[in-house]
Amino acid sequence: MDAVISRKPTRTRGARLRIRRMHLHTQREPIVVMRTDCPVCRSEGLAPRSQVLLRAEGREVVAILFQGADATLAEDEIGLSEAAWELLGASEGEWVTISHPPALHSMGSVRSRIFGTTLDAPAFDEIVQDVVAGRYSDVQLAAFITAGSALPLTDDETVALTGAMARGGAQLRWDRDIIDKHSVGGLPGNRTTPIVVAIAAAAGLTIPKTSSRAITSPAGTADAMETVTRVDLDLAAIRRVVEAEGGCLAWGGALRLSPADDIFIGVERQLEIDPEGQLIASVLSKKIAAGAQRVVLDIPVGPTAKVRSSAAGHKLAMRMRDVASRFGVETVSVISDGAQPVGRAIGPALEMCDVLSVLRLEYDAPRDLRERALDIAGAVLELGQAAAPESGNERARELLEDGSAYRKFERICLAQGRFCEPPKAALERVIESNTKGRITEIDNRKIARIAKFAGAPDDPAAGLRIHVRLGNQIELGQPLITLYADTESEIAYAADYARLVENGLRIEA
Amino acid sequence: MDAVISRKPTRTRGARLRIRRMHLHTQREPIVVMRTDCPVCRSEGLAPRSQVLLRAEGREVVAILFQGADATLAEDEIGLSEAAWELLGASEGEWVTISHPPALHSMGSVRSRIFGTTLDAPAFDEIVQDVVAGRYSDVQLAAFITAGSALPLTDDETVALTGAMARGGAQLRWDRDIIDKHSVGGLPGNRTTPIVVAIAAAAGLTIPKTSSRAITSPAGTADAMETVTRVDLDLAAIRRVVEAEGGCLAWGGALRLSPADDIFIGVERQLEIDPEGQLIASVLSKKIAAGAQRVVLDIPVGPTAKVRSSAAGHKLAMRMRDVASRFGVETVSVISDGAQPVGRAIGPALEMCDVLSVLRLEYDAPRDLRERALDIAGAVLELGQAAAPESGNERARELLEDGSAYRKFERICLAQGRFCEPPKAALERVIESNTKGRITEIDNRKIARIAKFAGAPDDPAAGLRIHVRLGNQIELGQPLITLYADTESEIAYAADYARLVENGLRIEA
């Protein structure tokens, strides 16, 4: 029946309105605003929150309808949110035809999935295509994600979703074998990527690493790299850098690799769930789309990490390997300790200082960050056959200690546009312990949040340094954390929150 | 951790803004708009689509944040959608404190439900209270509904949800026994309620019937009744009418009976799912909140009705009975034929004409509507002990045929404020058959949609009359449907759609 409705515009009289850009930022959901007295709403039977189809010369977008104050729009105008504006590729004052959207055929698959039917590859392809085209409302996305959590995706479904997501956006092709790495679930300060890429490229491997900016965390690898070089490279620039240096450390956002992933993640974050099948599809779809044949996965395990137990970590590693193999991608997982932050620093510039101190072989470089980076780099070298089995870590250490890794890192940054020192924050404040005892617990989430309240990642220089580790004996008045921020109010704000959560530390006598 | 966040406002500096009413209609989801350059967003780390807590002297609301063109709002202003405005009880220019909302503790229950844990009564109470308070985003609501569909609610959970929803709003108490009726899943034209209420009240039973307006259908009982009397009565007026006449036929919207129901239904409609557990809780929570001890359920069964098979109908009837009994409510179900529309007419005024013709014993009153109303009224009389077992239908027929039902209906209308004839549409158009053969199928949904395109229910006089029934032999040029509308464009629009879907009829040679 609704399939028929979609043909209505050709029959509808006067269901045309002029576009008005509202500069309304709604994250990704496209929204349009029509006047409460708009005759089109009446003739089309459109109520607030119903989905509407906008068409302009072949281009179209499905958006959620709100109705607005008659004052803000002219009689013949329709207001577009930024998401709607971009998806439609609209221009100010352009005429669009408004109608009911066609029935979303793929929602039929989602409904049967909700009621227990497993879906095949074509069904996932259709769903992902509609999701990427912006045809799914947040409610429909939430239903899809929830159904795949309540009735977990089977292995075949996970493979099908992974493939659909990988095919749902840009797909990079390379004239040589590509290796990549990925950390599952951010661990504060766990900024191994720049070191691993520098070592791998120095060893002659090709590792075109693209990273995301922070979404909920105080810093993403792209945020950290941006404090020393340019990261907003287009595909041509990335290819140029990789041709020249064998590796890059760029922001992946511009490449549209697995665009459905970002949409699903947005909903999962609102629900605070991260079902395994979707997690696997999320990680692998981006790697497959990036053209990698080999991937090293870093899986930190700890009570406040994404993966809570080492058993769960190994299970996840096996599923990742099996799903990846279905796409001819070879994965190796490094299960690492996620019980506490890595390195000293949290925040884009501060983390980059840690990274540089490791690459520059500085005396006080954080050992845990270095050792962890060497473990992962070792696995990369072995998987990429740049080192014999069991000798990857040793080879990685040589390339770090003879300075080739740092020189490679510097050249990659210069190839990306510049190489400078990270910025420093205007203000800092040391938080001292008001008690004595042993550190028995460090809450990664609370530590991360303190850094965010200090201004990270929007303010690249903001964040914190943590001076203690699990098991340390703490004296009264001993420095625990140093906060870095650029405004008094932010530093006070972070300090307030730190006090509230006892600095995210448990200190027991 | 987030529980702590909720204490932030007391510590936050300057996170206060002045309210600006935006007259933005977003259905029920509260939305606020802040300037893209608003310092509060920065200091609170608020991004588009994040949830924000607004507080003003003890009152509070959780809303979804959008960011808007800096031109539309002053530096210190925050724009509120109508839903946010009403939930907060805001006033123009009032100052509010903005902060992160407290963690929604009940979402923890929803998450464990997603991952397979069944929930107890306190958990459902907490969820429903948060939902009614507007603290759930649409995404969170969709997750709750989907989880209860993918992993269906157990009987105990259904009871718990029903109770939570009934307690979640107003609860009526009466000084006498109350009987009620409900039709599960609207069937076009199935306007038995006014007839049943008139007969039951004429028999001396107390039946304070409140009905909804159309949501997706071309007419609700409240829409139809509004064409002959006032239906927007407050509780005091309803009590007055019921005291005097033993029954009423009012709109229930003003009473806030099970307000969570309307919110859940809104999401279920977007997903086009109607899981059984939620359906039972939806129907019974409203009846329990209305104070009914006895309820007759009309369950139409047919390929295009909500309930598809008679087996499913009986299963639903049993579950309804079992759940209701846990609240001391007695239910009897009448499984009826839902294969085609009931009566001749679809649309508020047109359906009321059918109802009046039955009550007035007119020669050409639609027999199917009358017989169906007598079946349900009979069940009501027996359940209410106003008729001996097996004799309810007969007793109902007497009360209809001796005119008592019509007199009672008239008195109820007058007690509600007036009694007038339904309005007539300005235009009508007969659609004739362009083929000959037998009617083998009637699609209730398509028929209903034709009536909506003619303008029903917004235009009470609009709709259609259907002149044929399943099994009828049709000649070329024989009238099938008459369309009624008040504007040329609407009647043409409905005719276009009717042609598109072949009038919702299958005619086979």
Coordinates of C-alpha atoms in Angstrom, one line a residue, chain B residues 18-504:
Chain B
R18 CA 16.6 32.6 29.8
I19 CA 13.6 30.6 28.4
R20 CA 12.3 31.5 24.9
R21 CA 9.2 29.7 23.8
M22 CA 9.7 28.5 20.2
H23 CA 6.2 27.3 19.4
L24 CA 7.9 24.2 17.9
H25 CA 5.6 21.2 17.7
T26 CA 7.6 17.9 18.0
Q27 CA 4.9 15.5 19.0
R28 CA 5.9 14.4 22.5
E29 CA 9.7 14.6 22.6
P30 CA 10.9 17.7 24.5
I31 CA 13.5 19.6 22.6
V32 CA 15.5 22.6 23.4
V33 CA 17.6 24.8 21.1
M34 CA 20.8 26.5 22.2
R35 CA 23.1 28.7 20.2
T36 CA 26.0 27.0 18.4
D37 CA 28.3 29.4 20.2
C38 CA 26.6 29.0 23.6
P39 CA 29.3 29.0 26.3
V40 CA 27.1 26.7 28.4
C41 CA 27.4 23.9 25.7
R42 CA 31.2 24.3 25.9
S43 CA 31.4 24.3 29.7
E44 CA 29.0 21.4 30.1
G45 CA 30.4 19.5 27.1
L46 CA 27.0 19.4 25.5
A47 CA 26.8 18.3 21.8
P48 CA 23.7 18.3 19.5
R49 CA 21.3 15.4 20.4
S50 CA 22.7 15.1 24.0
Q51 CA 20.1 15.1 26.7
V52 CA 20.1 18.1 29.0
L53 CA 18.4 18.8 32.3
L54 CA 16.6 22.1 32.7
R55 CA 15.7 23.2 36.2
A56 CA 13.6 26.1 37.4
E57 CA 12.6 26.3 41.1
G58 CA 12.1 22.6 41.7
R59 CA 10.5 22.0 38.4
E60 CA 12.6 20.2 35.8
V61 CA 12.5 18.6 32.4
V62 CA 15.0 16.4 30.5
A63 CA 15.2 17.4 26.8
I64 CA 17.1 16.6 23.6
L65 CA 19.5 19.4 22.7
F66 CA 19.6 20.9 19.2
Q67 CA 21.9 23.8 18.3
G68 CA 20.5 26.6 16.3
A69 CA 21.4 29.6 14.2
D70 CA 22.9 32.2 16.5
A71 CA 20.5 34.8 14.9
T72 CA 17.4 33.2 16.2
L73 CA 18.3 33.3 19.9
A74 CA 19.9 35.9 22.1
E75 CA 23.2 35.0 23.8
D76 CA 21.6 34.1 27.1
E77 CA 18.5 32.4 25.7
I78 CA 17.5 28.8 25.3
G79 CA 14.6 27.9 23.0
L80 CA 12.0 25.4 24.2
S81 CA 9.7 23.2 22.0
E82 CA 6.1 23.0 23.1
A83 CA 6.6 19.6 24.7
A84 CA 9.5 20.9 26.8
W85 CA 7.6 24.1 27.6
E86 CA 4.6 22.1 28.9
L87 CA 6.6 19.5 30.8
L88 CA 8.6 22.2 32.6
G89 CA 5.6 24.4 33.1
A90 CA 7.8 27.2 31.9
S91 CA 7.1 30.9 31.5
E92 CA 8.6 33.3 28.9
G93 CA 11.9 34.8 30.0
E94 CA 12.2 32.6 33.1
W95 CA 15.8 31.6 34.1
V96 CA 16.7 27.9 34.0
T97 CA 19.8 26.0 35.0
I98 CA 21.2 23.7 32.4
S99 CA 23.2 20.6 33.1
H100 CA 23.8 17.0 32.3
P101 CA 20.7 15.0 33.3
P102 CA 21.1 12.5 36.1
A103 CA 21.8 9.0 34.9
L104 CA 18.4 7.4 34.1
H105 CA 18.6 4.6 36.7
S106 CA 15.6 2.8 35.1
M107 CA 17.5 2.6 31.8
G108 CA 19.8 0.1 33.6
S109 CA 16.7 -2.1 33.9
V110 CA 16.0 -1.6 30.2
R111 CA 19.5 -2.6 29.3
S112 CA 19.4 -5.8 31.4
R113 CA 16.0 -6.5 29.8
I114 CA 17.7 -6.2 26.4
F115 CA 20.2 -8.7 27.5
G116 CA 17.7 -11.2 28.7
T117 CA 16.8 -10.5 32.3
T118 CA 13.1 -10.4 33.1
L119 CA 12.1 -7.4 35.2
D120 CA 10.0 -7.2 38.4
A121 CA 7.2 -4.8 39.3
P122 CA 9.4 -2.1 40.9
A123 CA 11.5 -2.0 37.8
F124 CA 8.5 -1.4 35.6
D125 CA 7.1 1.2 38.0
E126 CA 10.4 3.1 37.8
I127 CA 10.5 2.9 34.0
V128 CA 6.9 4.0 33.6
Q129 CA 7.4 6.9 36.0
D130 CA 10.4 8.1 34.1
V131 CA 8.6 7.7 30.8
V132 CA 5.6 9.7 32.0
A133 CA 7.9 12.4 33.3
G134 CA 9.3 12.7 29.8
R135 CA 12.8 11.5 30.8
Y136 CA 13.0 8.9 28.0
S137 CA 14.3 9.9 24.6
D138 CA 12.6 8.3 21.6
V139 CA 15.6 6.1 21.2
Q140 CA 15.3 4.8 24.7
L141 CA 11.6 4.2 24.3
A142 CA 12.2 2.3 21.1
A143 CA 14.8 0.1 22.9
F144 CA 12.3 -0.7 25.7
I145 CA 9.5 -1.5 23.2
T146 CA 11.8 -3.6 21.0
A147 CA 13.3 -5.5 23.9
G148 CA 9.8 -6.5 25.0
S149 CA 9.0 -7.7 21.5
A150 CA 12.2 -9.6 20.6
L151 CA 12.0 -11.2 24.1
P152 CA 8.3 -11.1 24.7
L153 CA 7.0 -10.0 28.1
T154 CA 6.2 -12.9 30.4
D155 CA 2.8 -13.0 32.0
D156 CA 4.2 -11.6 35.2
E157 CA 6.0 -8.9 33.4
T158 CA 2.8 -8.1 31.5
V159 CA 0.9 -7.8 34.8
A160 CA 3.7 -5.6 36.2
L161 CA 3.7 -3.3 33.2
T162 CA -0.1 -3.1 33.3
G163 CA -0.1 -2.1 36.9
A164 CA 2.8 0.4 36.5
M165 CA 1.0 2.0 33.6
A166 CA -2.4 2.1 35.4
R167 CA -0.7 3.7 38.5
G168 CA 1.3 6.1 36.2
G169 CA -1.5 8.6 35.7
A170 CA -5.0 9.5 37.1
Q171 CA -7.0 6.7 38.7
L172 CA -10.8 7.1 38.9
R173 CA -12.8 5.8 41.8
W174 CA -16.6 5.3 41.7
D175 CA -19.1 4.7 44.4
R176 CA -20.7 1.9 42.3
D177 CA -19.6 -1.0 40.0
I178 CA -18.4 0.2 36.6
I179 CA -18.6 -1.8 33.4
D180 CA -16.7 -0.9 30.2
K181 CA -16.1 -2.1 26.7
H182 CA -13.1 -1.9 24.3
S183 CA -12.5 -2.9 20.7
V184 CA -9.0 -4.2 20.1
G185 CA -7.7 -2.8 16.8
G186 CA -9.9 -0.4 15.0
L187 CA -12.0 -1.8 12.2
P188 CA -13.3 0.9 9.8
G189 CA -16.9 1.8 10.6
N190 CA -17.0 -0.4 13.7
R191 CA -18.8 2.3 15.7
T192 CA -20.6 0.0 18.1
T193 CA -19.7 1.9 21.2
P194 CA -22.4 4.6 21.2
I195 CA -25.1 1.9 20.7
V196 CA -23.6 -0.4 23.4
V197 CA -23.3 2.4 25.9
A198 CA -26.9 3.5 25.2
I199 CA -28.3 0.0 25.7
A200 CA -26.2 -0.7 28.8
A201 CA -27.2 2.6 30.4
A202 CA -30.8 2.0 29.5
A203 CA -30.5 -1.4 31.2
G204 CA -29.4 0.4 34.4
L205 CA -25.7 -0.3 34.3
T206 CA -23.1 2.3 34.9
I207 CA -20.8 2.7 31.9
P208 CA -18.7 5.8 32.0
K209 CA -17.2 5.3 28.5
T210 CA -14.2 7.4 27.5
S211 CA -12.8 7.1 24.0
S212 CA -9.9 8.3 22.1
R213 CA -9.8 10.5 19.0
A214 CA -8.5 8.9 15.8
I215 CA -4.7 8.5 15.8
T216 CA -4.0 6.7 12.5
S217 CA -7.6 5.8 11.6
P218 CA -10.2 8.0 9.8
A219 CA -12.3 8.3 12.9
G220 CA -12.3 7.5 16.6
T221 CA -15.4 7.2 18.7
A222 CA -14.7 10.6 20.3
D223 CA -14.5 12.1 16.8
A224 CA -17.8 10.6 15.8
M225 CA -19.6 11.6 19.0
E226 CA -18.3 15.1 18.6
T227 CA -20.4 15.5 15.5
V228 CA -23.6 15.3 17.6
T229 CA -22.5 16.5 21.1
R230 CA -19.7 17.8 23.3
V231 CA -17.0 15.3 24.2
D232 CA -14.3 17.4 25.8
L233 CA -15.6 16.9 29.4
D234 CA -13.5 17.2 32.5
L235 CA -13.8 14.6 35.3
A236 CA -16.4 16.6 37.2
A237 CA -18.6 16.9 34.1
I238 CA -18.2 13.2 33.4
R239 CA -19.2 12.3 36.9
R240 CA -22.2 14.6 36.6
V241 CA -23.4 13.0 33.3
V242 CA -22.9 9.5 34.7
E243 CA -24.7 10.3 37.9
A244 CA -27.7 11.5 35.9
E245 CA -27.7 9.0 33.0
G246 CA -25.6 6.0 34.1
G247 CA -23.3 6.4 31.1
C248 CA -21.3 8.9 29.1
L249 CA -19.6 9.0 25.7
A250 CA -16.7 11.4 26.3
W251 CA -13.2 12.0 25.0
G252 CA -10.7 10.4 27.5
G253 CA -7.7 12.6 26.5
A254 CA -8.2 15.2 29.3
L255 CA -8.2 12.6 32.1
R256 CA -4.6 11.4 31.9
L257 CA -5.6 7.7 32.3
S258 CA -2.4 5.7 31.7
P259 CA -0.5 8.5 30.0
A260 CA 2.5 6.2 29.3
D261 CA 0.2 4.3 26.9
D262 CA 0.0 7.2 24.5
I263 CA 3.8 7.6 24.6
F264 CA 4.4 3.8 23.9
I265 CA 1.8 3.8 21.2
G266 CA 3.5 6.7 19.4
V267 CA 6.7 4.7 19.2
E268 CA 5.0 1.4 18.3
R269 CA 3.3 3.3 15.4
Q270 CA 6.6 4.5 14.1
L271 CA 7.9 0.9 14.2
E272 CA 4.6 -0.5 13.0
I273 CA 4.8 -3.2 15.6
D274 CA 2.2 -4.0 18.3
P275 CA 3.6 -6.7 20.6
E276 CA 1.0 -8.7 22.5
G277 CA 2.3 -8.0 26.0
Q278 CA 2.3 -4.2 25.4
L279 CA -1.1 -4.4 23.7
I280 CA -2.6 -6.1 26.8
A281 CA -1.0 -3.6 29.1
S282 CA -2.2 -0.8 26.9
V283 CA -5.8 -1.8 26.9
L284 CA -6.1 -3.0 30.5
S285 CA -4.1 -0.2 32.1
K286 CA -6.6 2.4 30.8
K287 CA -9.6 0.3 32.0
I288 CA -8.1 -0.3 35.4
A289 CA -7.2 3.4 35.8
A290 CA -10.8 4.2 34.8
G291 CA -12.0 2.1 37.7
A292 CA -13.8 -0.6 35.8
Q293 CA -14.4 -4.0 37.5
R294 CA -15.8 -5.6 34.4
V295 CA -14.8 -5.2 30.7
V296 CA -16.2 -6.6 27.5
L297 CA -13.5 -6.9 24.8
D298 CA -14.5 -6.8 21.1
I299 CA -11.7 -8.6 19.1
P300 CA -12.3 -8.4 15.4
V301 CA -10.4 -11.0 13.5
G302 CA -9.4 -10.9 9.8
P303 CA -6.6 -10.8 7.3
T304 CA -6.4 -7.0 7.4
A305 CA -7.5 -6.5 11.0
K306 CA -5.0 -6.1 13.9
V307 CA -5.6 -9.8 15.0
R308 CA -5.2 -12.0 11.9
S309 CA -6.5 -15.4 13.0
S310 CA -9.3 -16.6 15.3
A311 CA -6.8 -18.8 17.1
A312 CA -4.7 -15.7 17.8
G313 CA -7.9 -13.9 18.9
H314 CA -8.8 -16.6 21.4
K315 CA -5.2 -16.7 22.8
L316 CA -5.3 -12.9 23.2
A317 CA -8.7 -13.2 25.0
M318 CA -7.3 -15.7 27.4
R319 CA -4.2 -13.7 28.2
M320 CA -6.4 -10.6 28.6
R321 CA -8.6 -12.5 31.0
D322 CA -5.7 -13.8 33.1
V323 CA -3.9 -10.5 33.4
A324 CA -7.1 -8.6 34.2
S325 CA -8.0 -11.1 36.9
R326 CA -4.8 -10.2 38.7
F327 CA -6.3 -6.8 39.2
G328 CA -9.7 -8.1 40.2
V329 CA -11.1 -7.1 36.8
E330 CA -13.4 -9.5 35.0
T331 CA -13.2 -9.6 31.2
V332 CA -15.3 -11.3 28.5
S333 CA -14.2 -11.3 24.9
V334 CA -16.4 -11.3 21.8
I335 CA -14.4 -12.6 18.8
S336 CA -16.0 -11.0 15.8
D337 CA -15.6 -11.0 12.1
G338 CA -13.0 -8.4 11.0
A339 CA -12.8 -9.4 7.3
Q340 CA -14.4 -6.2 6.1
P341 CA -15.6 -2.8 7.3
V342 CA -18.7 -2.6 9.5
G343 CA -21.7 -0.5 8.6
R344 CA -21.7 1.5 5.4
A345 CA -19.8 4.6 6.4
I346 CA -16.2 5.6 7.3
G347 CA -15.6 9.1 8.7
P348 CA -16.8 10.8 11.9
A349 CA -20.2 12.3 10.8
L350 CA -20.9 9.5 8.3
E351 CA -20.3 6.8 11.0
M352 CA -22.6 8.7 13.4
C353 CA -25.3 8.6 10.7
D354 CA -25.1 4.8 10.7
V355 CA -25.2 4.8 14.5
L356 CA -28.3 7.1 14.6
S357 CA -30.0 5.0 11.9
V358 CA -29.5 1.9 14.1
L359 CA -30.7 3.7 17.3
R360 CA -33.7 5.2 15.4
L361 CA -34.6 1.8 14.1
E362 CA -34.6 3.1 10.5
Y363 CA -35.5 0.6 7.9
D364 CA -32.2 0.8 6.0
A365 CA -30.0 0.8 9.1
P366 CA -26.8 -1.3 8.5
R367 CA -27.7 -4.8 9.8
D368 CA -24.1 -5.8 10.5
L369 CA -23.5 -2.8 12.7
R370 CA -26.7 -3.4 14.6
E371 CA -26.1 -7.2 15.1
R372 CA -22.5 -6.6 16.2
A373 CA -23.6 -3.9 18.6
L374 CA -26.3 -6.3 20.0
D375 CA -23.7 -9.1 20.5
I376 CA -21.4 -6.8 22.5
A377 CA -24.3 -5.1 24.4
G378 CA -25.6 -8.6 25.2
A379 CA -22.2 -9.6 26.6
V380 CA -22.2 -6.4 28.6
L381 CA -25.6 -7.0 30.0
E382 CA -24.8 -10.5 31.0
L383 CA -21.4 -9.6 32.5
G384 CA -23.1 -6.7 34.4
Q385 CA -25.9 -9.1 35.5
A386 CA -28.5 -7.0 33.9
A387 CA -29.5 -10.1 31.9
A388 CA -29.5 -13.8 32.6
P389 CA -26.8 -15.9 30.9
E390 CA -27.6 -16.6 27.2
S391 CA -30.3 -13.9 27.3
G392 CA -28.2 -10.8 26.9
N393 CA -28.6 -10.4 23.2
E394 CA -32.4 -10.8 23.4
R395 CA -32.6 -8.2 26.2
A396 CA -30.3 -5.8 24.3
R397 CA -32.6 -6.2 21.3
E398 CA -35.7 -5.3 23.4
L399 CA -34.0 -2.1 24.7
L400 CA -33.1 -1.1 21.2
E401 CA -36.4 -1.9 19.6
D402 CA -38.6 -0.3 22.3
G403 CA -36.7 2.9 21.8
S404 CA -35.2 3.0 25.3
A405 CA -31.6 2.9 23.8
Y406 CA -32.2 5.9 21.5
R407 CA -33.9 7.9 24.3
K408 CA -31.0 7.1 26.6
F409 CA -28.5 8.1 23.9
E410 CA -30.3 11.4 23.4
R411 CA -30.3 12.1 27.1
I412 CA -26.6 11.3 27.4
C413 CA -25.8 13.8 24.6
L414 CA -28.0 16.5 26.1
A415 CA -26.3 15.9 29.5
Q416 CA -23.0 16.3 27.8
G417 CA -24.0 19.7 26.4
R418 CA -26.1 19.4 23.3
F419 CA -27.6 17.0 20.7
C420 CA -27.5 17.9 17.0
E421 CA -27.5 16.2 13.7
P422 CA -24.1 15.3 12.2
P423 CA -22.8 17.7 9.5
K424 CA -23.0 16.9 5.8
A425 CA -20.1 17.3 3.3
A426 CA -20.3 19.8 0.6
L427 CA -19.2 17.4 -2.1
E428 CA -19.7 13.8 -3.0
R429 CA -18.5 11.6 -5.8
V430 CA -19.6 8.1 -6.7
I431 CA -17.0 5.7 -7.8
E432 CA -18.3 3.0 -10.1
S433 CA -16.9 -0.4 -11.0
N434 CA -14.9 -0.5 -14.2
T435 CA -15.2 -4.3 -14.2
K436 CA -17.6 -7.1 -13.3
G437 CA -17.2 -10.1 -11.0
R438 CA -17.4 -11.1 -7.3
I439 CA -15.9 -9.2 -4.4
T440 CA -13.3 -11.6 -2.9
E441 CA -11.4 -9.2 -0.7
I442 CA -11.8 -5.9 1.0
D443 CA -8.6 -4.2 2.4
N444 CA -9.6 -2.4 5.6
R445 CA -6.4 -0.4 5.6
K446 CA -6.7 0.9 2.1
I447 CA -10.4 1.8 2.6
A448 CA -9.5 3.7 5.7
R449 CA -6.7 5.5 3.9
I450 CA -9.1 6.6 1.1
A451 CA -11.4 8.1 3.8
K452 CA -8.4 9.9 5.3
F453 CA -7.4 11.4 1.9
A454 CA -11.0 12.7 1.7
G455 CA -10.2 14.7 4.8
A456 CA -11.3 12.5 7.7
P457 CA -11.0 12.9 10.7
D458 CA -9.9 16.6 10.6
D459 CA -12.9 17.4 8.5
P460 CA -15.7 15.6 10.4
A461 CA -18.1 15.5 7.4
A462 CA -15.5 13.9 5.2
G463 CA -15.1 10.2 4.4
L464 CA -16.8 7.6 2.3
R465 CA -19.7 5.2 2.1
I466 CA -19.0 1.7 0.8
H467 CA -21.9 0.1 -1.1
V468 CA -20.6 -3.5 -1.4
R469 CA -19.8 -6.5 0.8
L470 CA -17.6 -9.5 0.5
G471 CA -19.2 -12.0 -1.9
N472 CA -21.3 -9.5 -3.8
Q473 CA -21.7 -9.9 -7.5
I474 CA -20.7 -6.7 -9.2
E475 CA -21.8 -5.4 -12.6
L476 CA -19.9 -3.0 -14.8
G477 CA -20.7 0.6 -13.7
Q478 CA -22.2 -0.4 -10.4
P479 CA -21.5 2.1 -7.6
L480 CA -18.8 0.8 -5.3
I481 CA -18.0 3.8 -3.1
T482 CA -19.2 7.3 -2.6
L483 CA -16.6 9.8 -1.5
Y484 CA -17.5 12.8 0.7
A485 CA -15.3 15.9 1.1
D486 CA -15.5 19.6 1.5
T487 CA -12.9 20.7 -1.1
E488 CA -12.5 19.7 -4.7
S489 CA -8.8 19.0 -4.2
E490 CA -9.4 16.6 -1.3
I491 CA -12.1 14.7 -3.2
A492 CA -9.9 14.5 -6.3
Y493 CA -7.0 13.4 -4.1
A494 CA -9.0 10.6 -2.5
A495 CA -10.3 9.5 -5.9
D496 CA -6.8 9.4 -7.3
Y497 CA -5.6 7.2 -4.4
A498 CA -8.8 5.1 -4.6
R499 CA -8.0 4.4 -8.3
L500 CA -4.4 3.7 -7.4
V501 CA -5.4 0.9 -5.0
E502 CA -8.5 -0.2 -6.9
N503 CA -10.7 1.0 -4.2
G504 CA -9.2 -1.5 -1.7

